[in-house]
PDB file of C-alpha atoms in Angstrom:
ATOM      1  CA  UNK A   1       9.699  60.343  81.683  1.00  0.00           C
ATOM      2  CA  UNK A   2       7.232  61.962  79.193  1.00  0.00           C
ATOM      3  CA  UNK A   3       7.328  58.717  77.167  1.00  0.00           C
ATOM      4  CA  UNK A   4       5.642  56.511  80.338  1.00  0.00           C
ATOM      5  CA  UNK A   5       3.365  59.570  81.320  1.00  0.00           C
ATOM      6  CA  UNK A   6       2.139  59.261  78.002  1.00  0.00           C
ATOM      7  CA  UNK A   7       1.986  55.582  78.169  1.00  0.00           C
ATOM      8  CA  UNK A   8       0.033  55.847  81.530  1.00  0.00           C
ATOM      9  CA  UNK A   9      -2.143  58.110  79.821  1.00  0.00           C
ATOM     10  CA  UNK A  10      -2.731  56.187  76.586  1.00  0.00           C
ATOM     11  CA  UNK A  11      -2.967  52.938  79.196  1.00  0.00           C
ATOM     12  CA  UNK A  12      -6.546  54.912  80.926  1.00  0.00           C
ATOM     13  CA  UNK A  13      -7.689  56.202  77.428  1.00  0.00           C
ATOM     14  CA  UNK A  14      -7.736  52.203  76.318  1.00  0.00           C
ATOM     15  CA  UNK A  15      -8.972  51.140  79.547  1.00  0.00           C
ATOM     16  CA  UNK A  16     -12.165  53.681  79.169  1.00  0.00           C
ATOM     17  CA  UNK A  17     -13.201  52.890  75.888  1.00  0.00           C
ATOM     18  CA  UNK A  18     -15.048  49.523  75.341  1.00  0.00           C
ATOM     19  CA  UNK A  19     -13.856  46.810  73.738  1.00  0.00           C
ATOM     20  CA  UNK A  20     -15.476  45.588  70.453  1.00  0.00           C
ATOM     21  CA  UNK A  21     -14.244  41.823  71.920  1.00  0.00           C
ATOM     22  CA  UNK A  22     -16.465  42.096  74.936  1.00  0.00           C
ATOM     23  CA  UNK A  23     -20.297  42.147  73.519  1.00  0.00           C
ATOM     24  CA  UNK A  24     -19.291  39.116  70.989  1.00  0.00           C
ATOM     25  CA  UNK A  25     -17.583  37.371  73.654  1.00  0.00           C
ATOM     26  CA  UNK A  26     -21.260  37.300  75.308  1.00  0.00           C
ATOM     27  CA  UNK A  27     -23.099  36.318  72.657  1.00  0.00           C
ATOM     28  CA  UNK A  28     -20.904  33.482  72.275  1.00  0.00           C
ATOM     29  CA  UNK A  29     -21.894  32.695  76.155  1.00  0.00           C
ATOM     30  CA  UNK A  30     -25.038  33.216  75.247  1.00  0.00           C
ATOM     31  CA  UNK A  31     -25.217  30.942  72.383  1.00  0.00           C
ATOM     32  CA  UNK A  32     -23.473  28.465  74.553  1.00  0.00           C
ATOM     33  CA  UNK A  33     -25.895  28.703  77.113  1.00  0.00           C
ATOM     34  CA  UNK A  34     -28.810  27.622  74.468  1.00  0.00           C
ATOM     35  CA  UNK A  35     -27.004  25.340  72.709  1.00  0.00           C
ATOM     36  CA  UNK A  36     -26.867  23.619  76.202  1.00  0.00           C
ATOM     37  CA  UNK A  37     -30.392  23.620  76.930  1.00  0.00           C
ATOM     38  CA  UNK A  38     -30.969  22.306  73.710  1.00  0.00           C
ATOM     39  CA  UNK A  39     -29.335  19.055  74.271  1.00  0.00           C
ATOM     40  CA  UNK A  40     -30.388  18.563  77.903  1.00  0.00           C
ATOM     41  CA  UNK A  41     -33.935  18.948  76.411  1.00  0.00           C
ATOM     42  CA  UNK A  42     -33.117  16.573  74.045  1.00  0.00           C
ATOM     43  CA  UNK A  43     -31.152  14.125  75.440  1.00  0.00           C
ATOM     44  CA  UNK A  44     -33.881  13.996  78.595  1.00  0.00           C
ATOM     45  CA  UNK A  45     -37.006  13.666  75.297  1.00  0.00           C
ATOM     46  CA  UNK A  46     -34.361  10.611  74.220  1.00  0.00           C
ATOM     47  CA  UNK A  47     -33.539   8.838  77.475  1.00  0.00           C
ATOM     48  CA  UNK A  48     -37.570   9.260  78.439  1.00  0.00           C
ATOM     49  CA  UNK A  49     -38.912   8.586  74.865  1.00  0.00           C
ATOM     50  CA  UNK A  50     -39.889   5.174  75.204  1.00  0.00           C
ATOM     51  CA  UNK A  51     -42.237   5.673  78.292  1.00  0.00           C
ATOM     52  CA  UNK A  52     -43.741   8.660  76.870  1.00  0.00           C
ATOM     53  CA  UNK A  53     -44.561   6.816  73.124  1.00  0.00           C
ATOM     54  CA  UNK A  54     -45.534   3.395  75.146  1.00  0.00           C
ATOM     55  CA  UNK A  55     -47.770   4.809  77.223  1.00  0.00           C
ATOM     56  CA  UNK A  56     -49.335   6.767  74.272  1.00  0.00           C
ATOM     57  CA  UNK A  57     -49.971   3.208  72.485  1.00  0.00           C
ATOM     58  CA  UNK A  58     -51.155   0.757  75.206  1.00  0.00           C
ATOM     59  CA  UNK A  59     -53.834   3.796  75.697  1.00  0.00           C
ATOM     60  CA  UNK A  60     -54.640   3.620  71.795  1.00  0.00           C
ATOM     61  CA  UNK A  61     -54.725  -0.088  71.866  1.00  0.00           C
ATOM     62  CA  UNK A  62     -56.779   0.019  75.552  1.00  0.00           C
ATOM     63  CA  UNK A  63     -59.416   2.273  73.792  1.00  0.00           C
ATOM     64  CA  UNK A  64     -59.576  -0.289  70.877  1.00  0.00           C
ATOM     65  CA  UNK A  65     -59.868  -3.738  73.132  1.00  0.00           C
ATOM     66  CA  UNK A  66     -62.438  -1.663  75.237  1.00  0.00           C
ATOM     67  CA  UNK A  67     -64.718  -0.754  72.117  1.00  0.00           C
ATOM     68  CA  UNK A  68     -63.858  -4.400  70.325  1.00  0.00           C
ATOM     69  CA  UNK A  69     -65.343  -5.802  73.966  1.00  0.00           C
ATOM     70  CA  UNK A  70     -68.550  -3.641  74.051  1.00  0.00           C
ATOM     71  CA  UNK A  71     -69.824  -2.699  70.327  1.00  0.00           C
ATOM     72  CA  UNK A  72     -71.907   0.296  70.079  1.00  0.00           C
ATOM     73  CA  UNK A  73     -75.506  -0.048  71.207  1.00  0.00           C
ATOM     74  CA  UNK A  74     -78.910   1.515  69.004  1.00  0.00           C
ATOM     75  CA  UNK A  75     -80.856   2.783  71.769  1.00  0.00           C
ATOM     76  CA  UNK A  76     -84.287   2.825  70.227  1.00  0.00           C
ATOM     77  CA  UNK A  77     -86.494   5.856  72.028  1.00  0.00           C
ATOM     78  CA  UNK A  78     -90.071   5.127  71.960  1.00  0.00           C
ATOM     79  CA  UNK A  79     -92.125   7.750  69.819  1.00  0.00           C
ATOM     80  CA  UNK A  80     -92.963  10.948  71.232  1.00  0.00           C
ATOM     81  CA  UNK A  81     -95.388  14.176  69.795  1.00  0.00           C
ATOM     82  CA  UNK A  82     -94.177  17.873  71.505  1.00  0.00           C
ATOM     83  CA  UNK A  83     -95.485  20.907  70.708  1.00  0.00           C
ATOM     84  CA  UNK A  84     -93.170  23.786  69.041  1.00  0.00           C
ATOM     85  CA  UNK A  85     -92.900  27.381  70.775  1.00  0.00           C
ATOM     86  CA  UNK A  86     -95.414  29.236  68.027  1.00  0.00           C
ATOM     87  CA  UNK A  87     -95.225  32.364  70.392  1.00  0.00           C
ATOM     88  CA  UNK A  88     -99.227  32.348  70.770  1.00  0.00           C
ATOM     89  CA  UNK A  89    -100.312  31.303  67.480  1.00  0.00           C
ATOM     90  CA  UNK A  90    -101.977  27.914  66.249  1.00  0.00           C
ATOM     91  CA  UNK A  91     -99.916  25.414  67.733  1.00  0.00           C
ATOM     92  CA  UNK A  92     -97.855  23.044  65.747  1.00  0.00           C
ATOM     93  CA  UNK A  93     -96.726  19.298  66.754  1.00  0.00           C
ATOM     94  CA  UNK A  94     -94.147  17.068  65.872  1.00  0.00           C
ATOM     95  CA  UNK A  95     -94.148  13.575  65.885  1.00  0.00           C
ATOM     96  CA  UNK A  96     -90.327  12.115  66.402  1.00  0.00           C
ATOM     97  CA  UNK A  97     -88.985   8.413  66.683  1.00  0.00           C
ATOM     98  CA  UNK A  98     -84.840   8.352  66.968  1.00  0.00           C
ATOM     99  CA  UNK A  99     -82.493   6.082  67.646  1.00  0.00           C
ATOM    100  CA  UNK A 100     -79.175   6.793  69.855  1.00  0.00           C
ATOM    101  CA  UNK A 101     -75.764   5.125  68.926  1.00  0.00           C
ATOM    102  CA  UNK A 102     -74.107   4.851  72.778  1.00  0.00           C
ATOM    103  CA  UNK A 103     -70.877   2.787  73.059  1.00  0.00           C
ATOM    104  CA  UNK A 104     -69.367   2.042  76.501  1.00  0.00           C
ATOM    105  CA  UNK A 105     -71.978   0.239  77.936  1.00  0.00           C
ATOM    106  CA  UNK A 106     -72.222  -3.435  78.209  1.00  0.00           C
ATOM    107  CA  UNK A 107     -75.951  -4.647  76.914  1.00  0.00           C
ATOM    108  CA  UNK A 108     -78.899  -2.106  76.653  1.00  0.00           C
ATOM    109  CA  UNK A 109     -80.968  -2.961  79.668  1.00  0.00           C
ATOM    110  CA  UNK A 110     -78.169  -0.816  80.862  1.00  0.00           C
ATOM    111  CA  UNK A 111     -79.849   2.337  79.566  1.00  0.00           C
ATOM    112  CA  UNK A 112     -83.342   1.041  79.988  1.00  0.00           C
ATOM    113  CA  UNK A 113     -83.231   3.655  83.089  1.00  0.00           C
ATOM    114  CA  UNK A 114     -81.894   6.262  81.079  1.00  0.00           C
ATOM    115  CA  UNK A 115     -84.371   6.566  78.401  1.00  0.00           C
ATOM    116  CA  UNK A 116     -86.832   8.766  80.288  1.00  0.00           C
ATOM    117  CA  UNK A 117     -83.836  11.384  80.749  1.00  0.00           C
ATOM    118  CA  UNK A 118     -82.873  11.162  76.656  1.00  0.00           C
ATOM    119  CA  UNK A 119     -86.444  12.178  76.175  1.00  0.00           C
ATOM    120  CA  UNK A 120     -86.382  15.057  78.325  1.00  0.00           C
ATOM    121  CA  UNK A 121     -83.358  16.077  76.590  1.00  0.00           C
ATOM    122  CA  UNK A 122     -85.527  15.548  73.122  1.00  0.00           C
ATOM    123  CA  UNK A 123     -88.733  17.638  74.870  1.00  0.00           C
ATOM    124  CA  UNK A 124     -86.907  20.525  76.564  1.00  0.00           C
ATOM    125  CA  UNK A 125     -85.204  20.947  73.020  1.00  0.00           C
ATOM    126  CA  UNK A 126     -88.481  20.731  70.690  1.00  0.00           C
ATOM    127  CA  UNK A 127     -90.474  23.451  73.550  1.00  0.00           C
ATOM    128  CA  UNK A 128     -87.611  25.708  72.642  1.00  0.00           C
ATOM    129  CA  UNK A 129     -87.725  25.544  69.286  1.00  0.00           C
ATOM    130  CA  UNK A 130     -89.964  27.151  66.615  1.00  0.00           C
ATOM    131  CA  UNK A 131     -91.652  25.953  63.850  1.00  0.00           C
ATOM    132  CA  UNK A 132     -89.468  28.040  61.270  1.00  0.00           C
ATOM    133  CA  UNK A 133     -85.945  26.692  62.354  1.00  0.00           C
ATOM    134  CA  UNK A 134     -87.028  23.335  61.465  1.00  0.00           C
ATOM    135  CA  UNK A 135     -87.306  24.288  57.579  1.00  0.00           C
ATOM    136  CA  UNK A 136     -84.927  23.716  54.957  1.00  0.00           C
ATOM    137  CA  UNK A 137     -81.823  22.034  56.401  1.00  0.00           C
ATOM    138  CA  UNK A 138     -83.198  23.197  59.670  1.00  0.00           C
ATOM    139  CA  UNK A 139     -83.575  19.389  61.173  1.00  0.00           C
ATOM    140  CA  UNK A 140     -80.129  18.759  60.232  1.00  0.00           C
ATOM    141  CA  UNK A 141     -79.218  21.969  63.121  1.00  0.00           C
ATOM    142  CA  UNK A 142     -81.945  19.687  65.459  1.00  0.00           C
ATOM    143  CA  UNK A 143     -80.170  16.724  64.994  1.00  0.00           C
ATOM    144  CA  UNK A 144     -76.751  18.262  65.838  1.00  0.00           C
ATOM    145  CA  UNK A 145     -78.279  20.438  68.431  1.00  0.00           C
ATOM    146  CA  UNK A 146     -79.659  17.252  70.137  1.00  0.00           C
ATOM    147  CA  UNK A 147     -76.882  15.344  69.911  1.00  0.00           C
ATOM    148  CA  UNK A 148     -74.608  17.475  71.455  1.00  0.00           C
ATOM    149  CA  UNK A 149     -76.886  18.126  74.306  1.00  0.00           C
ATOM    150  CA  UNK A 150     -77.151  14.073  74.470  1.00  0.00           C
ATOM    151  CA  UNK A 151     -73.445  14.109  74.928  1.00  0.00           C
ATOM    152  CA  UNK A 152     -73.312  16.488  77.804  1.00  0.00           C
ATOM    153  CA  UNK A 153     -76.069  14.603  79.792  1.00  0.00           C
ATOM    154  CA  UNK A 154     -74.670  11.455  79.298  1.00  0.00           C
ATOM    155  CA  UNK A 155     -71.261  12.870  79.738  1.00  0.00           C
ATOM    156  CA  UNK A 156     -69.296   9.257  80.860  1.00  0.00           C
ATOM    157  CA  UNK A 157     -71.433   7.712  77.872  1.00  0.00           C
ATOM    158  CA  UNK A 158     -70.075   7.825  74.501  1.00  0.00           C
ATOM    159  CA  UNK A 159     -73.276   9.266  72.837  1.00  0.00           C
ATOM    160  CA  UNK A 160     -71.739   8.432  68.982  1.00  0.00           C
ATOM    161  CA  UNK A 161     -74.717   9.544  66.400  1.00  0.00           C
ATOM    162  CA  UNK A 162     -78.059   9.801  66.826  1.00  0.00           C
ATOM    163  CA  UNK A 163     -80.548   8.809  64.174  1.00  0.00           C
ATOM    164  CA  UNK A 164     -83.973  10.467  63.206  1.00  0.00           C
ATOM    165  CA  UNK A 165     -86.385   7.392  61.968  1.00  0.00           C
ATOM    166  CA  UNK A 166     -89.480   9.532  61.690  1.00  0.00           C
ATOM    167  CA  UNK A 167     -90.147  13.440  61.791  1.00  0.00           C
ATOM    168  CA  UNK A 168     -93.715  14.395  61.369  1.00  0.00           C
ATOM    169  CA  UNK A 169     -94.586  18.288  61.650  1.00  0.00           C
ATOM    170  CA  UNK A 170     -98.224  19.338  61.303  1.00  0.00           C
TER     171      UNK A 170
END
């Protein structure tokens, strides 16, 4: 009778301490569980591939057809003179004549209307700026300054370049 009271006992003593089976046995579940996800990732990328890459190329190809149709445009803007902000001193003019690059438009009498709000653009920009940031490479920051604004306001345009044809300071 001692020998199965000490078999009961030894029986709870294994029972209470933890297996070393049991935390490997759930990484392996774990592991499992990715390994599944993986390929149901996967296989749904494979079985949906071909939508996902067409669609990607008939909108390349779309883009291409569309700028083949209408070829950019050179938007000449008529000359204009603005004065610079001197901040109460002598004032100081410039004299500027550009040319816009614009594609997605058909012809340009389609931005004959729209050349009175590229100018603004052009004058609120030259009030602002001063007669010091347009030294050195300083027109180069105009131009890009410009042109970005040009983007914004023409925002369903496709404002490409723009190109300065004269700059006169005096």
């Amino acid at each position: 009778m001692s020998e199965t009271v000490t078999g009961a006992q030894e029986a709870d003593a294994a029972a209470a301490v933890p297996r070393a089976d049991a935390p490997k046995s759930k990484r392996k579940l774990m592991m499992a569980g990715a390994a599944g996800l993986v390929l149901l990732i996967g296989g749904g990328v494979f079985w949906e591939k071909d939508k996902i890459f067409t669609s990607k190329l008939k909108q390349n190809v779309g883009s291409k057809a569309a700028a083949a149709m209408h070829p950019p445009i050179l938007l000449g803007i008529p000359p204009m003179v603005s004065n610079l902000d001197t901040s109460g001193g002598h004032p100081v003019y410039v004299k500027l004549t550009a040319k816009v690059e614009i594609n997605g438009v058909p012809n340009e009498a389609a931005l004959q209307d729209r050349i009175a709000e590229i100018q603004d653009v052009f004058q609120t920009y030259l009030h602002e700026t001063r007669p010091q940031d347009i030294r050195g490479n300083g027109i180069y920051r105009l131009r890009e300054s410009i042109l970005r604004r040009l983007r914004a306001q023409l925002a369903p345009l496709q404002v490409t370049n723009l190109y300065l044809v004269e700059f006169l300071v005096q």
